[in-house]
Tab-separated table of C-alpha atoms and ligand atoms in Angstrom:
chain	number	residue	atom	x	y	z
A	24	UNK	CA	21.882	-14.953	-82.390
A	25	UNK	CA	19.195	-12.436	-83.211
A	26	UNK	CA	17.548	-12.916	-86.588
A	27	UNK	CA	16.575	-9.808	-88.544
A	28	UNK	CA	13.129	-9.899	-90.150
A	29	UNK	CA	12.965	-6.563	-91.970
A	30	UNK	CA	15.265	-4.839	-94.403
A	31	UNK	CA	15.451	-1.826	-92.123
A	32	UNK	CA	16.502	-3.936	-89.158
A	33	UNK	CA	19.769	-3.267	-87.460
A	34	UNK	CA	21.384	-6.678	-87.601
A	35	UNK	CA	24.555	-6.025	-85.738
A	36	UNK	CA	25.281	-8.023	-82.602
A	37	UNK	CA	24.085	-6.353	-79.426
A	38	UNK	CA	27.413	-5.047	-78.318
A	39	UNK	CA	28.516	-3.690	-81.671
A	40	UNK	CA	27.918	-0.003	-82.059
A	41	UNK	CA	26.434	-0.030	-78.581
A	42	UNK	CA	27.930	3.293	-77.690
A	43	UNK	CA	26.515	4.906	-80.823
A	44	UNK	CA	23.144	3.299	-80.270
A	45	UNK	CA	23.078	4.536	-76.706
A	46	UNK	CA	23.572	8.081	-77.899
A	47	UNK	CA	20.872	7.670	-80.543
A	48	UNK	CA	18.276	5.945	-78.416
A	49	UNK	CA	15.118	7.650	-77.436
A	50	UNK	CA	15.377	8.648	-73.880
A	51	UNK	CA	12.209	9.258	-72.025
A	52	UNK	CA	13.246	12.675	-70.877
A	53	UNK	CA	14.232	13.719	-74.402
A	54	UNK	CA	11.915	12.605	-77.183
A	55	UNK	CA	14.109	14.154	-79.898
A	56	UNK	CA	16.253	11.002	-79.926
A	57	UNK	CA	14.531	8.505	-82.139
A	58	UNK	CA	15.724	4.914	-81.757
A	59	UNK	CA	14.406	2.555	-79.168
A	60	UNK	CA	14.550	-1.174	-78.693
A	61	UNK	CA	11.730	-3.179	-77.180
A	62	UNK	CA	11.563	-6.756	-75.948
A	63	UNK	CA	8.372	-8.831	-76.034
A	64	UNK	CA	8.216	-12.257	-74.405
A	65	UNK	CA	5.149	-14.488	-74.655
A	66	UNK	CA	3.277	-14.510	-77.953
A	67	UNK	CA	0.227	-16.494	-76.890
A	68	UNK	CA	-3.427	-15.615	-77.319
A	69	UNK	CA	-3.013	-12.239	-75.620
A	70	UNK	CA	0.654	-11.440	-76.194
A	71	UNK	CA	0.598	-12.095	-79.923
A	72	UNK	CA	-2.137	-9.548	-80.511
A	73	UNK	CA	-0.680	-7.041	-78.066
A	74	UNK	CA	2.708	-7.268	-79.730
A	75	UNK	CA	1.065	-6.800	-83.131
A	76	UNK	CA	-0.536	-3.553	-81.999
A	77	UNK	CA	2.673	-2.362	-80.375
A	78	UNK	CA	4.756	-3.171	-83.452
A	79	UNK	CA	2.295	-1.408	-85.755
A	80	UNK	CA	2.264	1.748	-83.655
A	81	UNK	CA	6.004	2.071	-83.057
A	82	UNK	CA	8.039	4.067	-85.565
A	83	UNK	CA	10.139	2.199	-88.167
A	84	UNK	CA	13.289	3.424	-86.438
A	85	UNK	CA	12.425	1.266	-83.408
A	86	UNK	CA	13.092	-2.452	-83.058
A	87	UNK	CA	10.862	-5.035	-81.409
A	88	UNK	CA	12.732	-8.131	-80.321
A	89	UNK	CA	10.368	-11.063	-79.802
A	90	UNK	CA	10.628	-14.426	-78.060
A	91	UNK	CA	8.367	-17.357	-77.229
A	92	UNK	CA	9.199	-21.009	-76.606
A	93	UNK	CA	6.589	-21.719	-79.271
A	94	UNK	CA	8.657	-21.142	-82.399
A	95	UNK	CA	5.582	-21.449	-84.592
A	96	UNK	CA	4.029	-18.298	-83.201
A	97	UNK	CA	7.370	-16.441	-83.319
A	98	UNK	CA	7.836	-17.368	-86.983
A	99	UNK	CA	4.278	-16.419	-87.827
A	100	UNK	CA	4.702	-13.044	-86.141
A	101	UNK	CA	7.975	-12.434	-87.938
A	102	UNK	CA	6.603	-13.326	-91.349
A	103	UNK	CA	3.470	-11.207	-90.850
A	104	UNK	CA	5.703	-8.286	-89.842
A	105	UNK	CA	7.871	-8.821	-92.887
A	106	UNK	CA	4.840	-8.730	-95.154
A	107	UNK	CA	3.353	-5.623	-93.566
A	108	UNK	CA	4.482	-2.102	-94.171
A	109	UNK	CA	5.255	0.338	-91.415
A	110	UNK	CA	5.769	-0.156	-87.738
A	111	UNK	CA	8.879	-1.157	-85.861
A	112	UNK	CA	11.414	-3.550	-87.306
A	113	UNK	CA	11.184	-7.051	-85.843
A	114	UNK	CA	14.005	-9.244	-84.623
A	115	UNK	CA	13.683	-12.798	-83.363
A	116	UNK	CA	15.647	-13.429	-80.189
A	117	UNK	CA	16.995	-16.885	-79.463
A	118	UNK	CA	16.231	-16.703	-75.732
A	119	UNK	CA	14.624	-14.442	-73.148
A	120	UNK	CA	17.920	-12.909	-72.080
A	121	UNK	CA	18.585	-11.816	-75.628
A	122	UNK	CA	15.071	-10.379	-75.936
A	123	UNK	CA	15.672	-8.164	-72.903
A	124	UNK	CA	19.308	-7.334	-73.547
A	125	UNK	CA	19.539	-3.832	-75.052
A	126	UNK	CA	15.785	-3.242	-74.659
A	127	UNK	CA	14.728	-0.180	-72.704
A	128	UNK	CA	11.333	-1.774	-72.244
A	129	UNK	CA	10.536	-5.464	-72.083
A	130	UNK	CA	6.949	-6.677	-71.900
A	131	UNK	CA	6.092	-10.161	-70.629
A	132	UNK	CA	2.745	-11.902	-71.168
A	133	UNK	CA	3.068	-15.367	-69.670
A	134	UNK	CA	0.573	-17.905	-68.322
A	135	UNK	CA	1.361	-18.565	-64.645
A	136	UNK	CA	3.621	-17.454	-61.757
A	137	UNK	CA	6.124	-20.259	-62.415
A	138	UNK	CA	6.641	-19.068	-66.013
A	139	UNK	CA	7.227	-15.466	-64.924
A	140	UNK	CA	9.731	-16.505	-62.226
A	141	UNK	CA	11.526	-18.804	-64.615
A	142	UNK	CA	11.753	-16.235	-67.408
A	143	UNK	CA	13.108	-13.543	-65.078
A	144	UNK	CA	15.669	-15.914	-63.589
A	145	UNK	CA	17.020	-16.322	-67.129
A	146	UNK	CA	16.797	-12.621	-67.966
A	147	UNK	CA	18.707	-11.513	-64.891
A	148	UNK	CA	21.523	-14.072	-64.948
A	149	UNK	CA	24.102	-13.377	-66.307
A	150	UNK	CA	23.450	-9.684	-65.607
A	151	UNK	CA	22.155	-7.649	-68.517
A	152	UNK	CA	24.671	-5.536	-70.367
A	153	UNK	CA	24.680	-1.851	-69.525
A	154	UNK	CA	26.468	-0.856	-72.726
A	155	UNK	CA	23.310	-0.035	-74.623
A	156	UNK	CA	20.814	0.682	-71.834
A	157	UNK	CA	21.694	2.132	-68.476
A	158	UNK	CA	20.087	-0.006	-65.806
A	159	UNK	CA	18.016	2.744	-64.191
A	160	UNK	CA	16.317	3.213	-67.587
A	161	UNK	CA	15.358	-0.411	-68.064
A	162	UNK	CA	11.691	-1.102	-67.601
A	163	UNK	CA	10.032	-4.489	-67.282
A	164	UNK	CA	6.262	-4.527	-67.671
A	165	UNK	CA	4.682	-7.816	-66.685
A	166	UNK	CA	1.139	-8.153	-68.038
A	167	UNK	CA	0.675	-11.759	-66.864
A	168	UNK	CA	-2.027	-12.506	-64.315
A	169	UNK	CA	-0.089	-13.938	-61.379
A	170	UNK	CA	-0.340	-13.564	-57.603
A	171	UNK	CA	1.068	-10.390	-56.000
A	172	UNK	CA	3.529	-12.375	-53.826
A	173	UNK	CA	5.158	-14.046	-56.842
A	174	UNK	CA	5.263	-10.714	-58.623
A	175	UNK	CA	6.957	-9.179	-55.581
A	176	UNK	CA	9.548	-11.945	-55.606
A	177	UNK	CA	10.412	-11.152	-59.231
A	178	UNK	CA	10.395	-7.384	-58.599
A	179	UNK	CA	12.787	-7.887	-55.680
A	180	UNK	CA	15.143	-9.905	-57.875
A	181	UNK	CA	15.145	-7.148	-60.519
A	182	UNK	CA	15.591	-4.358	-58.001
A	183	UNK	CA	18.122	-6.135	-55.753
A	184	UNK	CA	20.396	-6.760	-58.738
A	185	UNK	CA	19.765	-3.187	-59.926
A	186	UNK	CA	18.928	-4.351	-63.426
A	187	UNK	CA	15.933	-2.111	-63.955
A	188	UNK	CA	12.446	-1.463	-62.693
A	189	UNK	CA	9.665	-4.001	-62.678
A	190	UNK	CA	5.962	-3.192	-62.705
A	191	UNK	CA	2.788	-5.274	-62.805
A	192	UNK	CA	0.234	-4.377	-65.477
A	193	UNK	CA	-2.317	-7.195	-65.771
A	194	UNK	CA	-5.122	-6.526	-68.167
A	195	UNK	CA	-8.752	-7.195	-68.842
A	196	UNK	CA	-10.605	-7.240	-72.127
A	197	UNK	CA	-9.789	-10.735	-73.357
A	198	UNK	CA	-8.496	-11.816	-76.731
A	199	UNK	CA	-11.017	-9.584	-78.487
A	200	UNK	CA	-9.672	-6.552	-76.608
A	201	UNK	CA	-6.076	-7.600	-77.259
A	202	UNK	CA	-6.793	-7.787	-81.003
A	203	UNK	CA	-8.719	-4.529	-81.114
A	204	UNK	CA	-6.223	-2.738	-78.881
A	205	UNK	CA	-8.948	-1.899	-76.370
A	206	UNK	CA	-7.537	-3.584	-73.242
A	207	UNK	CA	-7.679	-2.026	-69.794
A	208	UNK	CA	-4.401	-2.232	-67.862
A	209	UNK	CA	-4.325	-2.225	-64.068
A	210	UNK	CA	-0.960	-0.944	-63.017
A	211	UNK	CA	1.101	-1.345	-59.876
A	212	UNK	CA	4.062	1.014	-60.051
A	213	UNK	CA	5.589	4.052	-58.447
A	214	UNK	CA	3.931	7.328	-59.395
A	215	UNK	CA	7.080	8.504	-61.149
A	216	UNK	CA	6.810	5.712	-63.733
A	217	UNK	CA	3.224	6.476	-64.753
A	218	UNK	CA	4.077	9.080	-67.434
A	219	UNK	CA	6.393	6.556	-69.062
A	220	UNK	CA	4.007	3.617	-68.746
A	221	UNK	CA	0.862	5.247	-70.033
A	222	UNK	CA	1.873	5.887	-73.665
A	223	UNK	CA	3.343	2.394	-73.883
A	224	UNK	CA	0.260	0.623	-72.569
A	225	UNK	CA	-2.081	2.786	-74.609
A	226	UNK	CA	-0.465	1.409	-77.767
A	227	UNK	CA	-2.050	-1.924	-76.753
A	228	UNK	CA	-5.120	-0.784	-74.879
A	229	UNK	CA	-7.629	1.992	-74.286
A	230	UNK	CA	-7.357	2.548	-70.563
A	231	UNK	CA	-4.719	2.441	-67.877
A	232	UNK	CA	-5.639	2.529	-64.209
A	233	UNK	CA	-2.830	3.268	-61.812
A	234	UNK	CA	-3.873	1.238	-58.758
A	235	UNK	CA	-0.945	2.033	-56.451
A	236	UNK	CA	2.551	0.744	-55.745
A	237	UNK	CA	3.962	-2.462	-57.188
A	238	UNK	CA	1.535	-5.405	-56.816
A	239	UNK	CA	-1.556	-3.190	-56.645
A	240	UNK	CA	-2.487	-3.865	-60.275
A	241	UNK	CA	-2.545	-7.591	-59.608
A	242	UNK	CA	-4.488	-7.197	-56.384
A	243	UNK	CA	-7.120	-5.188	-58.261
A	244	UNK	CA	-7.247	-7.668	-61.114
A	245	UNK	CA	-7.630	-10.668	-58.779
A	246	UNK	CA	-10.333	-8.965	-56.711
A	247	UNK	CA	-12.243	-8.254	-59.929
A	248	UNK	CA	-11.825	-11.779	-61.232
A	249	UNK	CA	-12.905	-13.271	-57.920
A	250	UNK	CA	-16.159	-11.346	-58.265
A	251	UNK	CA	-16.463	-12.393	-61.895
A	252	UNK	CA	-16.000	-16.064	-60.993
A	253	UNK	CA	-18.859	-15.887	-58.482
A	254	UNK	CA	-21.121	-13.705	-60.660
A	255	UNK	CA	-20.760	-16.126	-63.536
A	256	UNK	CA	-21.896	-19.110	-61.475
A	257	UNK	CA	-24.701	-17.135	-59.860
A	258	UNK	CA	-25.933	-15.931	-63.272
A	259	UNK	CA	-25.927	-19.475	-64.645
A	260	UNK	CA	-27.849	-20.690	-61.573
A	261	UNK	CA	-30.393	-17.858	-61.739
A	262	UNK	CA	-30.981	-18.340	-65.474
A	263	UNK	CA	-31.382	-22.087	-65.009
A	264	UNK	CA	-33.774	-21.530	-62.125
A	265	UNK	CA	-35.987	-19.045	-63.976
A	266	UNK	CA	-36.091	-21.112	-67.158
A	267	UNK	CA	-37.097	-24.202	-65.198
A	268	UNK	CA	-39.866	-22.151	-63.572
A	269	UNK	CA	-41.106	-21.521	-67.107
A	270	UNK	CA	-39.715	-18.093	-67.920
A	271	UNK	CA	-38.591	-17.308	-71.430
A	272	UNK	CA	-34.746	-16.965	-71.380
A	273	UNK	CA	-34.770	-13.619	-73.186
A	274	UNK	CA	-37.480	-12.178	-70.924
A	275	UNK	CA	-35.539	-13.307	-67.861
A	276	UNK	CA	-32.263	-11.937	-69.232
A	277	UNK	CA	-33.867	-8.560	-69.958
A	278	UNK	CA	-35.502	-8.490	-66.537
A	279	UNK	CA	-32.202	-9.122	-64.740
A	280	UNK	CA	-30.434	-6.551	-66.874
A	281	UNK	CA	-32.785	-3.756	-65.835
A	282	UNK	CA	-32.850	-4.962	-62.225
A	283	UNK	CA	-30.487	-5.353	-59.323
A	284	UNK	CA	-29.038	-8.670	-60.443
A	285	UNK	CA	-27.391	-7.087	-63.486
A	286	UNK	CA	-23.725	-7.946	-63.926
A	287	UNK	CA	-21.257	-8.571	-66.765
A	288	UNK	CA	-22.133	-12.279	-67.059
A	289	UNK	CA	-25.845	-11.466	-67.308
A	290	UNK	CA	-25.530	-8.488	-69.609
A	291	UNK	CA	-22.587	-9.226	-71.900
A	292	UNK	CA	-21.674	-12.871	-71.498
A	293	UNK	CA	-25.055	-14.374	-70.698
A	294	UNK	CA	-24.635	-18.148	-70.404
A	295	UNK	CA	-27.874	-18.980	-72.209
A	296	UNK	CA	-27.931	-19.205	-75.982
A	297	UNK	CA	-29.994	-16.531	-77.725
A	298	UNK	CA	-30.106	-14.059	-74.828
A	299	UNK	CA	-27.143	-11.961	-75.971
A	300	UNK	CA	-26.219	-12.002	-79.660
A	301	UNK	CA	-22.611	-12.967	-80.271
A	302	UNK	CA	-21.984	-14.321	-76.774
A	303	UNK	CA	-19.932	-17.533	-76.429
A	304	UNK	CA	-23.174	-19.351	-75.432
A	305	UNK	CA	-24.495	-18.613	-78.918
A	306	UNK	CA	-21.575	-20.485	-80.506
A	307	UNK	CA	-21.403	-23.575	-78.325
A	308	UNK	CA	-19.262	-21.718	-75.758
A	309	UNK	CA	-16.298	-21.420	-78.097
A	310	UNK	CA	-13.809	-18.519	-77.799
A	311	UNK	CA	-14.190	-16.114	-74.890
A	312	UNK	CA	-12.505	-16.559	-71.518
A	313	UNK	CA	-11.484	-20.171	-71.077
A	314	UNK	CA	-12.697	-22.082	-68.020
A	315	UNK	CA	-9.100	-23.041	-67.164
A	316	UNK	CA	-8.070	-19.363	-67.037
A	317	UNK	CA	-10.984	-18.583	-64.723
A	318	UNK	CA	-9.952	-21.498	-62.523
A	319	UNK	CA	-6.367	-20.246	-62.496
A	320	UNK	CA	-7.339	-16.668	-61.565
A	321	UNK	CA	-9.658	-17.908	-58.850
A	322	UNK	CA	-6.893	-20.080	-57.413
A	323	UNK	CA	-4.542	-17.056	-57.390
A	324	UNK	CA	-7.223	-14.893	-55.746
A	325	UNK	CA	-7.779	-17.514	-53.033
A	326	UNK	CA	-4.040	-17.754	-52.419
A	327	UNK	CA	-3.660	-13.974	-52.170
A	328	UNK	CA	-6.750	-13.787	-49.929
A	329	UNK	CA	-5.351	-16.330	-47.486
A	330	UNK	CA	-2.027	-14.459	-47.396
A	331	UNK	CA	-3.945	-11.281	-46.551
A	332	UNK	CA	-6.148	-13.042	-43.992
A	333	UNK	CA	-9.310	-12.141	-45.940
A	334	UNK	CA	-12.253	-14.439	-45.286
A	335	UNK	CA	-13.949	-15.742	-48.430
A	336	UNK	CA	-17.056	-17.840	-47.928
A	337	UNK	CA	-17.785	-18.608	-51.570
A	338	UNK	CA	-14.322	-19.020	-53.051
A	339	UNK	CA	-13.710	-22.705	-52.334
A	340	UNK	CA	-17.163	-23.692	-53.535
A	341	UNK	CA	-16.698	-21.712	-56.755
A	342	UNK	CA	-13.361	-23.386	-57.294
A	343	UNK	CA	-14.983	-26.814	-56.919
A	344	UNK	CA	-17.563	-25.863	-59.545
A	345	UNK	CA	-14.942	-24.810	-62.111
A	346	UNK	CA	-12.790	-27.859	-61.392
A	347	UNK	CA	-15.706	-30.236	-61.797
A	348	UNK	CA	-16.982	-28.467	-64.926
A	349	UNK	CA	-13.564	-28.653	-66.515
A	350	UNK	CA	-13.553	-32.424	-66.064
A	351	UNK	CA	-16.610	-32.773	-68.282
A	352	UNK	CA	-15.862	-33.459	-71.917
A	353	UNK	CA	-18.630	-31.134	-73.169
A	354	UNK	CA	-17.394	-28.236	-70.995
A	355	UNK	CA	-13.602	-28.585	-71.128
A	356	UNK	CA	-11.711	-25.906	-73.057
A	357	UNK	CA	-14.807	-23.734	-73.490
A	358	UNK	CA	-15.787	-20.266	-72.313
A	359	UNK	CA	-16.365	-20.150	-68.560
A	360	UNK	CA	-20.079	-19.418	-69.059
A	361	UNK	CA	-20.322	-23.133	-69.945
A	362	UNK	CA	-21.000	-23.553	-66.210
A	363	UNK	CA	-24.655	-23.233	-67.250
A	364	UNK	CA	-24.287	-26.478	-69.222
A	365	UNK	CA	-22.486	-28.084	-66.292
A	366	UNK	CA	-25.503	-27.235	-64.096
A	367	UNK	CA	-27.770	-29.033	-66.551
A	368	UNK	CA	-29.275	-25.870	-68.014
A	369	UNK	CA	-31.693	-26.269	-70.925
A	370	UNK	CA	-30.049	-25.484	-74.291
B	421	LIG	P1	-1.296	-18.342	-73.599
B	421	LIG	O1	-1.052	-19.629	-72.901
B	421	LIG	O2	-2.090	-18.314	-74.844
B	421	LIG	O3	0.118	-17.648	-73.939
B	421	LIG	C1	1.234	-17.712	-73.119
B	421	LIG	C2	2.459	-17.753	-74.012
B	421	LIG	O4	3.610	-17.810	-73.175
B	421	LIG	C3	2.505	-19.015	-74.897
B	421	LIG	O5	2.688	-18.646	-76.238
B	421	LIG	C4	3.687	-19.790	-74.350
B	421	LIG	O6	4.390	-20.525	-75.339
B	421	LIG	C5	4.545	-18.649	-73.792
B	421	LIG	N1	5.534	-19.118	-72.833
B	421	LIG	C6	5.386	-19.997	-71.809
B	421	LIG	N2	6.557	-20.168	-71.169
B	421	LIG	C7	7.460	-19.364	-71.804
B	421	LIG	C8	8.838	-19.108	-71.624
B	421	LIG	N3	9.540	-19.711	-70.665
B	421	LIG	N4	9.446	-18.244	-72.446
B	421	LIG	C9	8.759	-17.639	-73.433
B	421	LIG	N5	7.451	-17.839	-73.669
B	421	LIG	C10	6.809	-18.696	-72.870
B	421	LIG	O7	-1.928	-17.376	-72.505
B	421	LIG	P2	-2.753	-16.035	-72.761
B	421	LIG	O8	-4.185	-16.338	-72.936
B	421	LIG	O9	-2.027	-15.210	-73.778
B	421	LIG	O10	-2.617	-15.336	-71.331
B	421	LIG	C11	-1.414	-14.746	-70.887
B	421	LIG	C12	-1.663	-14.105	-69.534
B	421	LIG	O11	-2.679	-13.113	-69.670
B	421	LIG	C13	-2.164	-15.113	-68.478
B	421	LIG	O12	-1.576	-14.824	-67.254
B	421	LIG	C14	-3.662	-14.873	-68.478
B	421	LIG	O13	-4.263	-15.197	-67.235
B	421	LIG	C15	-3.750	-13.399	-68.762
B	421	LIG	N6	-5.012	-12.986	-69.372
B	421	LIG	C16	-5.583	-13.749	-70.349
B	421	LIG	C17	-6.797	-13.363	-70.906
B	421	LIG	C18	-7.462	-14.181	-71.983
B	421	LIG	O14	-8.646	-13.957	-72.279
B	421	LIG	N7	-6.778	-15.132	-72.622
B	421	LIG	C19	-7.430	-12.184	-70.463
B	421	LIG	C20	-6.808	-11.405	-69.500
B	421	LIG	C21	-5.596	-11.818	-68.957
């Protein structure tokens, strides 16, 4: 049973007044109709903040139906929405099927491929009702970072059962970007869906890159994160090396950042304390991009690379480094730049 969290929430059961709702819903070819229902599944570090931005930017006539297996975060979201003014009404769904039922657009932000497959198996069976939303209009936007093959499997299940359209839209920008609404989305979808996707994603982010057909967003994201994984280790090694040769960390950081070694880990997320103000290294590697997430993305990139027959010389070694670092008590659970500490860098 869906729980209503705002006085302006429509609390009727999904099938009641479905015909009326259908007529009143906003259609994407006719913006004069005002009501729309949205589903949001996965209110973790990223999803919670993304859903907050979405909710705040949607009109009060819209409804956002939320679900997470973590009831604490669902309840917190619902009570924050209740206390705030403006934005879409919020309903708490009791399962993922209910979150997607009647929603024109459902956004998923889940940890790993197994979670995405599992959630979609539950969404699609029993088949979603077509009383409120016609299946061709249903859109599923998966923002989870998973491998393209798993994403394809889920897309095939959605499309084969004709229950909507499924696109991949992984993001970059971290928790800070999710909170600030400045994420970049990398989208894999047919060209025809881009005009519909863009305004939705730009309620949670600043940029949307259409990378190609389904799966292309994930391929782009994994290629980027593969490079990031390697750059991060190489930056930590180079900083450690220079400092041991006697260079001042700030001088070395500045030198790299006006030279050819410059990269995001050297310039923004430098692993040495004091080189970049506000970096995770300056706060004992807390916050930032967790080492386990880097390890996960690297594993997915290696899997996708082997499926594509792409030769990667450094991938396995990098994976070993992250696995070993994560085993260390003083590195575990910290920002991935903690690799510098793992290497024995001076702090
Ligand atoms: P998270 O673990 O904080 O959140 C995932 C949420 O999914 C949790 O709240 C969990 O309870 C929920 N969940 C798990 N199984 C579920 C189910 N069956 N039904 C409903 N909810 C379920 O993860 P996160 O940091 O928010 O990351 C989400 C995705 O975004 C990951 O794929 C991650 O790689 C990617 N990503 C994360 C970051 C980051 O900095 N954290 C940056 C870019 C991309």
